[in-house]
Amino acid sequence: MITVELRKMFRRPRTWATIAVLNALPVLVAVLLVVTDLAPRPGEGPPFLSAVLRNGSLYPLAALAIVLPLFLPIAVAVISGDAVAGEAQAGTLRYLLARPVGRTRLLVAKLVAVLAFVVVTVVVVAAVGYLVGTTLFDAQPIGGTSVSGTSLTSEQITGRTVLAIGYVAVSMLGVAAFGLFFSTMTDSPLAATMGALAVLVTSSLLFTLDAASPIAPYLPTRYWLAFVDLFRDPIQWRDLTRGLALQGVYVGVLLAAAWANFTTKDVTS
Amino acid sequence: MSAVISTRGLVKRYGRVRAVDGIDLDVQQGDVYGFLGANGSGKTTTVRMLLGLVLPTSGEVELLGGRMPRAGRRVLPRVGALIEGPASYGHLSGRENLRLLDASGRGGPWRTRSARVDAALDQVGLGGAGRKPVKAYSLGMRQRLGLAGALLRRPELLVLDEPTNGLDPQGISEIRELLLDLHRGGTTIFLSSHLLAEVEQLCDRVGVLDRGRLVLQDRIPTLVAPTGSTVVHSPAPDRVRALLDGRVTAVEGDRLVVRGEDPAEVNALLVGAGIPVTGLALDRPTLEQVVLAAAGTSPDRVEVPR
């Protein structure tokens, strides 16, 4: 069933179109930077962007930081919101369940497919970022600069980039869990996607509000940009571990709710 | 003979509305069972409960000897279903759709998958549809594809909801032949429809659903059995009436209904009296009359409550 879901997802032109659109923005930003040679000053704009003119091998991280606040969560919300509700809207859900495919199995397969999408997307964004970064900017093959100002070896950069990709993927898993949960509640993929996005917008908005500071540590988007901490010297693990734990709780609770809802609901689509 | 589908006191309530209100279906092995009911009478909800898609409020469903929905994993692979119209992934070809559907359930070895898919496509007459994506299919072709999906695993029981929807007359008769052929091969067919003619041509047993209740369930030959009267057509109805006074129960133009289950005897009487007879037959109700008598008005009608 998992192979079937993966095949369905990656044979869909829409999946690749989404990934292509996601890569367009970082590429555009890179081209603009090269043409104008105007990098944002350190501390302004998306993280890492100020450093890429000096070291292009940091561009995968800049690319992730560019798509992370908006584009990436939208893409993940679209795909995960479509997971069950899309089948319901197309009418294929009833045929799958009458095949029969167990409801739990179907949900797990959908989750794995969404997870695969998240990983593939993040890796592709990082890879395209690397290509763009090393061709358009001066790449310093040996070492680089940490956010704290000290030097990092290229092995350290590679290792930490891999960790950063993993961390971003886990953050997106939280979005996917919201999307999948809403997807089991409605027969409209659009409604499920909007539901997941509404949660994220609310979370980002509350995060900027001082009055909401008591609940800020529990907002799903709170620790998203903590992957920057991987490039401090030494690595600051505090926000990273909190981010992972928070996403873990969200994913666990939402998936349990999605499962409870989906396995007991009447399929009338 | 063993029961293929049997329900006891099946109820589905949506809020205060009882969509299905205590029905006891009984479909035996080898039946072609026609499940008749107007739109909105609860047919689809019942079909969905049979297949475990909708969970009953109360009552039991037994499918091929297993309690649904728990036994679904065991019995559903032996059931082929077409539920409320076909559905497929529009951007893929019909063949690819069937391959995905086949790969979704358990128990379909991939070695023989292509053979199974090709056989099902040939059966419904889509063998030559090629790589065209389903979104370019006509309604009739989609219906055939849905049927192919139902036939994929050579099921013992076919549960079909409006299988001839969207087909042209040739297509309908082709599908009817296919279903009768499968039936001769031992497949039990449960056909849900609101088309009386379709059910009459195909089925040997019917159940009639009216506003969630099963108001009738019997063999068609029993339902349309002679009523014990004879229908006489005569250009001189008044003379017939005068001769057979007391036995004539209805007159309608030149058509008279005469009590007595032997047309020959009635004929002899009339001819003996020199009354011309242009038609003579046993009085049988049509299936339509039986169904209309059992079911009330169409649930589509919404009248002002008084």
Coordinates of C-alpha atoms in Angstrom, one line a residue:
Chain A
M1 CA 0.0 0.0 0.0
I2 CA 2.9 2.4 0.8
T3 CA 4.4 1.8 -2.6
V4 CA 1.0 2.4 -4.2
E5 CA 0.7 5.7 -2.4
L6 CA 4.2 6.8 -3.3
R7 CA 3.6 5.9 -6.9
K8 CA 0.4 7.9 -6.9
M9 CA 2.1 10.9 -5.4
F10 CA 5.2 11.0 -7.6
R11 CA 3.4 10.2 -10.8
R12 CA 1.3 13.3 -10.3
P13 CA 2.5 16.2 -12.4
R14 CA 1.2 18.5 -9.6
T15 CA 3.8 17.1 -7.1
W16 CA 6.7 18.1 -9.4
A17 CA 5.1 21.4 -10.3
T18 CA 4.9 22.2 -6.6
I19 CA 8.6 21.3 -6.1
A20 CA 9.6 23.4 -9.1
V21 CA 7.7 26.4 -7.9
L22 CA 9.4 26.0 -4.5
N23 CA 12.8 26.2 -6.1
A24 CA 12.0 29.2 -8.2
L25 CA 12.1 31.7 -5.3
P26 CA 15.6 30.9 -4.0
V27 CA 16.9 30.8 -7.5
L28 CA 15.4 34.2 -8.2
V29 CA 16.8 35.6 -5.0
A30 CA 20.3 34.3 -5.9
V31 CA 20.1 35.8 -9.4
L32 CA 19.1 39.2 -8.0
L33 CA 21.9 39.1 -5.4
V34 CA 24.5 38.3 -8.0
V35 CA 23.2 41.0 -10.5
T36 CA 22.9 43.7 -7.9
D37 CA 25.6 42.6 -5.5
L38 CA 23.4 44.0 -2.7
A39 CA 23.3 41.5 0.1
P40 CA 21.2 42.3 3.2
R41 CA 23.3 43.5 6.1
P42 CA 24.0 40.8 8.7
G43 CA 21.1 40.4 11.0
E44 CA 18.6 41.5 8.4
G45 CA 16.5 39.5 5.9
P46 CA 16.4 35.7 5.8
P47 CA 19.2 34.1 7.8
F48 CA 22.5 33.3 6.0
L49 CA 21.6 35.5 3.1
S50 CA 24.1 38.1 4.1
A51 CA 26.9 35.5 4.1
V52 CA 26.3 33.9 0.8
L53 CA 28.1 36.5 -1.3
R54 CA 31.2 35.6 0.6
N55 CA 30.6 31.9 0.7
G56 CA 28.2 30.3 -1.8
S57 CA 28.3 26.9 0.0
L58 CA 26.0 28.4 2.6
Y59 CA 23.3 29.0 0.0
P60 CA 21.4 25.7 0.6
L61 CA 20.7 27.0 4.1
A62 CA 19.8 30.4 2.8
A63 CA 17.4 28.7 0.3
L64 CA 15.8 26.7 3.1
A65 CA 15.5 29.9 5.2
I66 CA 13.8 31.6 2.3
V67 CA 11.1 29.0 1.6
L68 CA 10.6 28.0 5.3
P69 CA 8.4 30.8 6.5
L70 CA 5.7 30.5 3.8
F71 CA 6.3 28.5 0.6
L72 CA 7.3 25.2 2.1
P73 CA 4.5 25.0 4.7
I74 CA 2.0 25.9 2.0
A75 CA 3.2 23.1 -0.2
V76 CA 3.2 20.6 2.7
A77 CA -0.3 21.8 3.7
V78 CA -1.6 21.3 0.1
I79 CA -0.2 17.8 -0.2
S80 CA -1.2 16.6 3.3
G81 CA -4.6 18.3 3.1
D82 CA -5.2 16.4 -0.1
A83 CA -4.1 13.1 1.3
V84 CA -7.5 11.7 2.4
A85 CA -9.9 14.5 1.4
G86 CA -8.6 14.3 -2.2
E87 CA -9.5 10.7 -2.4
A88 CA -12.8 11.4 -0.9
Q89 CA -13.5 14.2 -3.4
A90 CA -12.5 12.1 -6.3
G91 CA -14.7 9.2 -5.0
T92 CA -11.8 6.8 -5.0
L93 CA -11.7 6.6 -1.2
R94 CA -14.8 4.3 -1.2
Y95 CA -13.3 2.0 -3.7
L96 CA -10.0 1.8 -1.8
L97 CA -11.8 0.9 1.4
A98 CA -14.0 -1.6 -0.3
R99 CA -11.0 -3.2 -2.0
P100 CA -10.5 -3.6 1.1
V101 CA -7.6 -1.4 2.3
G102 CA -7.7 -1.2 6.1
R103 CA -8.3 2.4 7.3
T104 CA -5.3 2.4 9.5
R105 CA -3.1 1.0 6.7
L106 CA -4.4 3.7 4.4
L107 CA -3.7 6.4 6.9
V108 CA -0.2 5.1 7.6
A109 CA 0.5 4.9 3.8
K110 CA -0.7 8.5 3.3
L111 CA 1.5 9.6 6.2
V112 CA 4.6 7.9 4.7
A113 CA 3.8 9.4 1.3
V114 CA 3.5 12.9 2.8
L115 CA 6.7 12.3 4.7
A116 CA 8.5 11.3 1.5
F117 CA 7.2 14.5 -0.1
V118 CA 8.6 16.6 2.7
V119 CA 12.0 14.9 2.6
V120 CA 12.3 15.0 -1.2
T121 CA 11.2 18.6 -1.3
V122 CA 13.6 19.8 1.4
V123 CA 16.5 17.8 -0.1
V124 CA 15.7 19.2 -3.6
V125 CA 15.6 22.7 -2.3
A126 CA 18.9 22.2 -0.5
A127 CA 20.5 20.6 -3.6
V128 CA 19.3 23.2 -6.0
G129 CA 20.5 25.8 -3.4
Y130 CA 23.9 24.2 -3.4
L131 CA 24.1 24.1 -7.2
V132 CA 23.0 27.7 -7.5
G133 CA 25.3 28.8 -4.6
T134 CA 28.4 27.2 -6.0
T135 CA 27.9 28.3 -9.5
L136 CA 26.8 31.9 -8.9
F137 CA 28.8 32.9 -5.9
D138 CA 32.4 32.4 -4.8
A139 CA 32.4 29.1 -3.0
Q140 CA 35.1 28.6 -0.5
P141 CA 35.9 24.9 -0.6
I142 CA 37.8 25.0 2.6
G143 CA 35.8 25.9 5.7
G144 CA 33.2 28.6 6.2
T145 CA 32.0 31.1 8.7
S146 CA 29.7 30.2 11.5
V147 CA 27.0 32.6 12.5
S148 CA 29.0 33.3 15.6
G149 CA 32.0 34.5 13.5
T150 CA 34.3 31.6 14.0
S151 CA 35.5 29.3 11.2
L152 CA 34.0 25.9 10.4
T153 CA 35.6 23.2 8.4
S154 CA 33.8 22.0 5.3
E155 CA 33.1 18.6 7.0
Q156 CA 31.4 20.5 9.8
I157 CA 29.4 22.5 7.3
T158 CA 28.3 19.4 5.5
G159 CA 27.3 17.6 8.6
R160 CA 25.5 20.5 10.0
T161 CA 23.7 21.1 6.7
V162 CA 22.4 17.5 6.8
L163 CA 21.2 18.1 10.4
A164 CA 19.5 21.3 9.3
I165 CA 17.7 19.5 6.5
G166 CA 16.6 16.9 9.0
Y167 CA 15.4 19.6 11.4
V168 CA 13.4 21.4 8.7
A169 CA 11.8 18.1 7.7
V170 CA 10.7 17.4 11.2
S171 CA 9.2 21.0 11.5
M172 CA 7.3 20.3 8.3
L173 CA 6.1 17.0 9.7
G174 CA 4.1 19.1 12.2
V175 CA 2.4 20.9 9.3
A176 CA 1.8 17.6 7.6
A177 CA 0.1 16.3 10.8
F178 CA -2.2 19.2 10.9
G179 CA -3.0 18.8 7.2
L180 CA -3.6 15.0 7.6
F181 CA -5.8 15.5 10.6
F182 CA -8.0 18.1 8.8
S183 CA -8.0 15.9 5.8
T184 CA -9.8 13.1 7.7
M185 CA -12.4 15.6 8.9
T186 CA -13.7 16.9 5.6
D187 CA -14.3 15.7 2.0
S188 CA -12.8 18.9 0.6
P189 CA -9.0 19.0 0.2
L190 CA -9.2 22.8 -0.1
A191 CA -10.8 23.1 3.3
A192 CA -8.2 20.8 4.9
T193 CA -5.4 22.8 3.4
M194 CA -6.9 26.1 4.5
G195 CA -7.4 24.6 8.0
A196 CA -3.7 23.7 8.3
L197 CA -2.7 27.1 6.9
A198 CA -5.0 28.9 9.3
V199 CA -3.2 27.2 12.2
L200 CA 0.2 28.3 10.9
V201 CA -0.9 31.9 10.2
T202 CA -2.5 32.1 13.7
S203 CA 0.7 30.7 15.2
S204 CA 3.0 33.1 13.3
L205 CA 0.8 36.0 14.2
L206 CA 0.6 35.2 17.9
F207 CA 4.4 34.7 18.0
T208 CA 4.8 38.4 17.2
L209 CA 2.4 39.5 19.8
D210 CA 3.8 40.3 23.3
A211 CA 0.4 39.6 24.9
A212 CA 0.7 36.0 23.6
S213 CA 4.1 35.4 25.2
P214 CA 2.8 33.0 27.8
I215 CA 1.7 30.5 25.1
A216 CA 4.6 31.4 22.7
P217 CA 6.7 28.3 23.6
Y218 CA 3.9 26.0 22.5
L219 CA 3.2 27.6 19.1
P220 CA 3.9 25.1 16.3
T221 CA 6.0 27.6 14.4
R222 CA 7.9 28.8 17.4
Y223 CA 11.2 26.9 16.8
W224 CA 11.1 26.6 13.1
L225 CA 14.1 28.9 12.5
A226 CA 16.1 27.2 15.3
F227 CA 18.1 25.3 12.6
V228 CA 20.2 28.5 12.5
D229 CA 21.5 27.5 15.9
L230 CA 23.2 24.5 14.3
F231 CA 25.7 27.0 12.7
R232 CA 26.6 28.7 15.9
D233 CA 29.9 27.8 17.5
P234 CA 29.3 25.7 19.6
I235 CA 25.9 24.5 18.5
Q236 CA 23.1 25.8 20.8
W237 CA 21.0 22.8 21.4
R238 CA 18.4 24.3 23.7
D239 CA 15.9 25.6 21.0
L240 CA 16.6 22.7 18.7
T241 CA 15.7 20.0 21.2
R242 CA 12.7 22.0 22.4
G243 CA 11.6 22.3 18.7
L244 CA 11.9 18.6 18.1
A245 CA 10.0 17.8 21.3
L246 CA 7.3 20.2 20.5
Q247 CA 6.8 18.9 16.9
G248 CA 6.9 15.4 18.4
V249 CA 4.0 16.2 20.7
Y250 CA 2.0 17.9 17.9
V251 CA 2.6 15.0 15.5
G252 CA 1.7 12.4 18.0
V253 CA -1.5 14.0 19.2
L254 CA -2.7 15.0 15.8
L255 CA -2.0 11.6 14.2
A256 CA -3.8 9.9 17.1
A257 CA -6.8 12.2 16.6
A258 CA -6.7 11.6 12.8
W259 CA -6.6 7.9 13.3
A260 CA -9.5 7.9 15.9
N261 CA -11.6 10.1 13.5
F262 CA -10.9 8.2 10.3
T263 CA -11.4 4.7 11.6
T264 CA -14.8 5.5 13.1
K265 CA -16.2 7.8 10.5
D266 CA -18.9 7.1 7.9
V267 CA -17.5 7.3 4.4
T268 CA -20.3 9.0 2.5
S269 CA -18.2 10.5 -0.3
Chain B
M1 CA -28.4 -22.5 -0.7
S2 CA -26.7 -20.2 1.8
A3 CA -27.2 -16.5 2.6
V4 CA -24.7 -14.2 0.8
I5 CA -26.1 -11.0 2.3
S6 CA -28.3 -11.0 5.4
T7 CA -29.1 -8.1 7.6
R8 CA -31.1 -8.0 10.8
G9 CA -32.9 -4.9 12.0
L10 CA -30.4 -2.7 10.2
V11 CA -30.8 1.0 11.2
K12 CA -28.9 4.1 10.2
R13 CA -29.9 7.3 11.9
Y14 CA -28.6 10.7 10.9
G15 CA -29.6 13.0 13.7
R16 CA -33.4 12.6 13.9
V17 CA -33.7 11.2 10.4
R18 CA -33.8 7.4 10.1
A19 CA -32.2 7.0 6.6
V20 CA -32.5 3.2 7.0
D21 CA -35.1 2.0 9.3
G22 CA -34.8 -1.6 10.4
I23 CA -34.4 -3.7 7.2
D24 CA -33.9 -7.4 7.0
L25 CA -32.3 -8.2 3.7
D26 CA -31.9 -11.8 2.6
V27 CA -29.9 -12.5 -0.6
Q28 CA -29.2 -16.1 -1.3
Q29 CA -26.3 -17.6 -3.3
G30 CA -27.0 -17.6 -7.0
D31 CA -29.6 -14.8 -6.8
V32 CA -29.8 -11.9 -9.1
Y33 CA -31.3 -9.6 -6.5
G34 CA -32.9 -6.3 -7.5
F35 CA -32.8 -3.7 -4.8
L36 CA -35.4 -1.2 -5.9
G37 CA -36.2 2.2 -4.3
A38 CA -36.7 5.8 -5.3
N39 CA -33.9 8.3 -5.0
G40 CA -33.4 9.1 -1.4
S41 CA -35.1 6.0 -0.1
G42 CA -31.9 4.7 1.6
K43 CA -30.5 2.4 -1.1
T44 CA -27.0 3.9 -1.2
T45 CA -26.7 4.1 2.6
T46 CA -27.7 0.4 2.8
V47 CA -25.1 -0.6 0.1
R48 CA -22.5 1.4 2.0
M49 CA -23.4 -0.4 5.2
L50 CA -23.1 -3.7 3.5
L51 CA -19.6 -2.9 2.5
G52 CA -18.5 -1.4 5.8
L53 CA -18.2 2.2 4.6
V54 CA -21.0 3.5 6.8
L55 CA -21.3 2.1 10.3
P56 CA -24.9 1.1 11.2
T57 CA -26.6 2.7 14.2
S58 CA -27.9 -0.6 15.2
G59 CA -28.6 -4.0 13.6
E60 CA -26.3 -6.5 12.0
V61 CA -24.9 -7.1 8.5
E62 CA -23.6 -10.5 7.5
L63 CA -21.7 -10.6 4.2
L64 CA -20.6 -14.0 2.8
G65 CA -20.9 -15.4 6.3
G66 CA -18.9 -12.8 8.1
R67 CA -20.1 -10.0 10.4
M68 CA -19.4 -6.6 8.9
P69 CA -17.5 -4.4 9.3
R70 CA -15.2 -6.6 11.4
A71 CA -14.9 -9.4 8.8
G72 CA -14.2 -6.9 6.0
R73 CA -10.6 -7.9 5.6
R74 CA -11.7 -11.5 5.1
V75 CA -14.8 -11.2 3.0
L76 CA -14.4 -8.0 1.0
P77 CA -11.8 -9.5 -1.3
R78 CA -14.5 -11.8 -2.5
V79 CA -16.9 -9.0 -3.3
G80 CA -16.8 -6.7 -6.3
A81 CA -18.5 -3.3 -5.9
L82 CA -19.6 -0.4 -8.0
I83 CA -20.8 2.3 -5.5
E84 CA -22.7 5.4 -6.6
G85 CA -20.9 5.7 -9.9
P86 CA -17.3 5.0 -10.9
A87 CA -14.3 6.9 -9.7
S88 CA -10.7 6.9 -10.8
Y89 CA -7.6 9.1 -11.0
G90 CA -8.2 11.3 -14.1
H91 CA -4.6 11.8 -15.0
L92 CA -3.8 8.1 -15.3
S93 CA -5.0 5.7 -18.0
G94 CA -7.7 3.1 -17.3
R95 CA -5.2 0.3 -17.2
E96 CA -2.9 2.2 -14.7
N97 CA -6.0 2.9 -12.6
L98 CA -6.8 -0.8 -12.4
R99 CA -3.2 -1.7 -11.6
L100 CA -3.2 0.7 -8.7
L101 CA -6.5 -0.6 -7.5
D102 CA -5.3 -4.1 -7.8
A103 CA -2.1 -3.4 -5.9
S104 CA -4.0 -1.6 -3.1
G105 CA -5.7 -4.7 -1.6
R106 CA -4.0 -7.8 -0.3
G107 CA -3.7 -11.1 -2.2
G108 CA -3.0 -10.0 -5.7
P109 CA 0.4 -11.3 -6.8
W110 CA 2.1 -8.7 -9.0
R111 CA 3.2 -11.4 -11.5
T112 CA -0.3 -12.0 -12.6
R113 CA -1.5 -8.4 -12.3
S114 CA -1.2 -7.5 -15.9
A115 CA -3.1 -10.6 -16.9
R116 CA -5.9 -9.8 -14.4
V117 CA -6.2 -6.2 -15.5
D118 CA -6.2 -7.1 -19.2
A119 CA -8.9 -9.8 -18.6
A120 CA -11.1 -7.3 -16.7
L121 CA -10.7 -4.7 -19.4
D122 CA -11.6 -7.2 -22.1
Q123 CA -14.6 -8.3 -20.2
V124 CA -16.1 -4.8 -20.2
G125 CA -15.0 -4.0 -23.7
L126 CA -12.2 -1.5 -22.9
G127 CA -9.4 -3.7 -24.1
G128 CA -8.4 -1.2 -26.8
A129 CA -8.6 2.0 -24.7
G130 CA -4.8 2.2 -24.6
R131 CA -3.0 5.0 -22.8
K132 CA -5.7 7.6 -22.9
P133 CA -6.1 9.3 -19.5
V134 CA -9.4 8.6 -17.8
K135 CA -10.4 12.3 -17.8
A136 CA -10.8 12.0 -21.6
Y137 CA -13.2 9.0 -21.2
S138 CA -16.9 9.3 -21.9
L139 CA -19.4 8.7 -19.1
G140 CA -20.1 5.2 -20.6
M141 CA -16.4 4.3 -20.7
R142 CA -15.9 5.4 -17.1
Q143 CA -18.9 3.2 -16.1
R144 CA -17.3 0.3 -17.9
L145 CA -14.0 1.0 -16.2
G146 CA -15.8 1.0 -12.8
L147 CA -17.3 -2.3 -13.7
A148 CA -13.9 -3.7 -14.7
G149 CA -12.6 -2.6 -11.2
A150 CA -15.4 -4.6 -9.6
L151 CA -14.6 -7.7 -11.7
L152 CA -10.9 -7.6 -11.1
R153 CA -10.7 -10.3 -8.5
R154 CA -13.4 -12.6 -10.0
P155 CA -15.7 -12.0 -7.1
E156 CA -18.4 -14.4 -5.8
L157 CA -20.7 -11.4 -5.1
L158 CA -21.1 -8.3 -7.2
V159 CA -22.7 -5.3 -5.5
L160 CA -23.7 -2.9 -8.2
D161 CA -25.3 0.5 -7.7
E162 CA -26.9 1.8 -10.9
P163 CA -24.4 -0.1 -13.2
T164 CA -25.9 1.0 -16.5
N165 CA -25.9 4.7 -15.6
G166 CA -24.6 6.8 -18.6
L167 CA -24.6 3.9 -21.0
D168 CA -26.3 4.0 -24.4
P169 CA -28.9 1.3 -25.2
Q170 CA -26.3 -1.0 -26.9
G171 CA -24.0 -0.6 -23.9
I172 CA -26.9 -1.4 -21.5
S173 CA -27.7 -4.6 -23.3
E174 CA -24.0 -5.5 -23.5
I175 CA -23.6 -5.1 -19.8
R176 CA -26.8 -7.0 -19.2
E177 CA -25.4 -9.9 -21.2
L178 CA -22.2 -9.7 -19.3
L179 CA -24.0 -9.8 -15.9
L180 CA -26.2 -12.7 -17.0
D181 CA -23.1 -14.5 -18.2
L182 CA -21.3 -14.0 -14.9
H183 CA -24.5 -15.2 -13.1
R184 CA -24.5 -18.4 -15.1
G185 CA -20.9 -18.8 -14.0
G186 CA -22.1 -18.8 -10.4
T187 CA -21.7 -15.1 -9.4
T188 CA -24.4 -13.7 -7.1
I189 CA -25.5 -10.3 -8.1
F190 CA -27.0 -7.6 -5.9
L191 CA -28.2 -4.8 -8.2
S192 CA -29.4 -1.6 -6.7
S193 CA -31.4 0.5 -9.1
H194 CA -34.3 2.9 -9.4
L195 CA -35.0 1.6 -12.9
L196 CA -37.9 -0.9 -12.8
A197 CA -37.3 -2.1 -16.4
E198 CA -33.7 -2.9 -15.7
V199 CA -34.5 -4.9 -12.6
E200 CA -37.4 -6.7 -14.3
Q201 CA -35.1 -7.8 -17.2
L202 CA -32.3 -9.0 -15.1
C203 CA -33.4 -10.1 -11.6
D204 CA -35.2 -13.0 -10.2
R205 CA -35.8 -11.5 -6.8
V206 CA -36.5 -8.0 -5.6
G207 CA -36.5 -6.0 -2.4
V208 CA -38.3 -2.7 -2.5
L209 CA -37.1 0.1 -0.2
D210 CA -39.4 3.0 0.7
R211 CA -38.3 5.7 3.0
G212 CA -35.8 3.5 4.7
R213 CA -38.1 0.5 5.2
L214 CA -38.1 -2.7 3.2
V215 CA -41.7 -2.9 2.1
L216 CA -41.4 -5.9 -0.1
Q217 CA -39.0 -8.8 -0.7
D218 CA -40.0 -11.7 -2.9
R219 CA -39.4 -13.6 -6.0
I220 CA -40.5 -11.7 -9.1
P221 CA -42.6 -14.7 -10.5
T222 CA -44.5 -14.8 -7.2
L223 CA -45.1 -11.0 -7.3
V224 CA -46.5 -11.0 -10.8
A225 CA -48.4 -14.3 -10.4
P226 CA -51.9 -14.5 -11.9
T227 CA -54.5 -12.8 -9.8
G228 CA -57.2 -15.4 -10.5
S229 CA -59.0 -13.2 -13.0
T230 CA -59.1 -13.1 -16.8
V231 CA -58.8 -10.0 -19.0
V232 CA -61.2 -9.9 -21.9
H233 CA -61.1 -7.4 -24.8
S234 CA -64.4 -7.2 -26.6
P235 CA -66.0 -4.5 -28.8
A236 CA -69.3 -5.1 -27.0
P237 CA -68.5 -4.6 -23.3
D238 CA -72.1 -4.1 -22.3
R239 CA -73.1 -7.5 -23.7
V240 CA -70.3 -9.2 -21.8
R241 CA -71.4 -7.5 -18.7
A242 CA -75.0 -8.6 -19.2
L243 CA -73.9 -12.2 -19.8
L244 CA -71.4 -12.5 -17.0
D245 CA -73.2 -10.4 -14.5
G246 CA -71.5 -10.4 -11.1
R247 CA -68.2 -11.8 -12.4
V248 CA -67.1 -8.6 -14.1
T249 CA -65.0 -6.7 -11.6
A250 CA -63.8 -3.8 -13.8
V251 CA -64.7 -2.2 -17.1
E252 CA -62.4 0.2 -18.9
G253 CA -63.3 0.9 -22.5
D254 CA -63.3 -2.4 -24.3
R255 CA -61.2 -4.1 -21.5
L256 CA -63.0 -6.1 -18.9
V257 CA -61.7 -8.0 -15.9
V258 CA -63.6 -11.1 -15.3
R259 CA -63.3 -13.3 -12.2
G260 CA -62.2 -16.8 -13.1
E261 CA -58.7 -18.2 -13.7
D262 CA -59.5 -20.2 -16.8
P263 CA -59.5 -18.0 -20.0
A264 CA -60.8 -20.9 -22.0
E265 CA -63.9 -21.3 -19.9
V266 CA -64.7 -17.5 -20.1
N267 CA -64.0 -17.6 -23.9
A268 CA -66.4 -20.6 -24.4
L269 CA -69.2 -18.7 -22.5
L270 CA -68.8 -15.6 -24.5
V271 CA -68.5 -17.3 -27.9
G272 CA -71.4 -19.5 -27.0
A273 CA -73.5 -16.3 -26.6
G274 CA -72.3 -14.9 -29.9
I275 CA -70.3 -12.1 -28.3
P276 CA -67.1 -11.1 -30.3
V277 CA -63.8 -11.5 -28.4
T278 CA -60.7 -9.7 -29.6
G279 CA -58.3 -10.5 -26.8
L280 CA -58.1 -12.8 -23.9
A281 CA -55.4 -13.2 -21.2
L282 CA -54.7 -14.2 -17.6
D283 CA -54.7 -11.1 -15.4
R284 CA -51.2 -10.5 -14.1
P285 CA -50.1 -7.4 -12.3
T286 CA -47.0 -5.7 -13.8
L287 CA -44.0 -5.3 -11.5
E288 CA -44.6 -1.6 -11.7
Q289 CA -48.1 -2.0 -10.2
V290 CA -46.8 -4.2 -7.4
V291 CA -44.0 -1.8 -6.6
L292 CA -46.1 1.3 -6.7
A293 CA -48.7 -0.4 -4.5
A294 CA -46.1 -1.3 -1.9
A295 CA -44.2 2.0 -1.9
G296 CA -45.8 5.4 -1.3
T297 CA -45.1 8.6 -3.1
S298 CA -41.7 9.6 -4.2
P299 CA -39.5 10.9 -1.3
D300 CA -38.3 13.6 -3.7
R301 CA -41.7 15.3 -3.1
V302 CA -41.6 17.8 -0.3
E303 CA -45.1 18.8 0.7
V304 CA -46.3 21.3 3.2
P305 CA -46.9 19.5 6.5
R306 CA -50.5 19.8 7.7

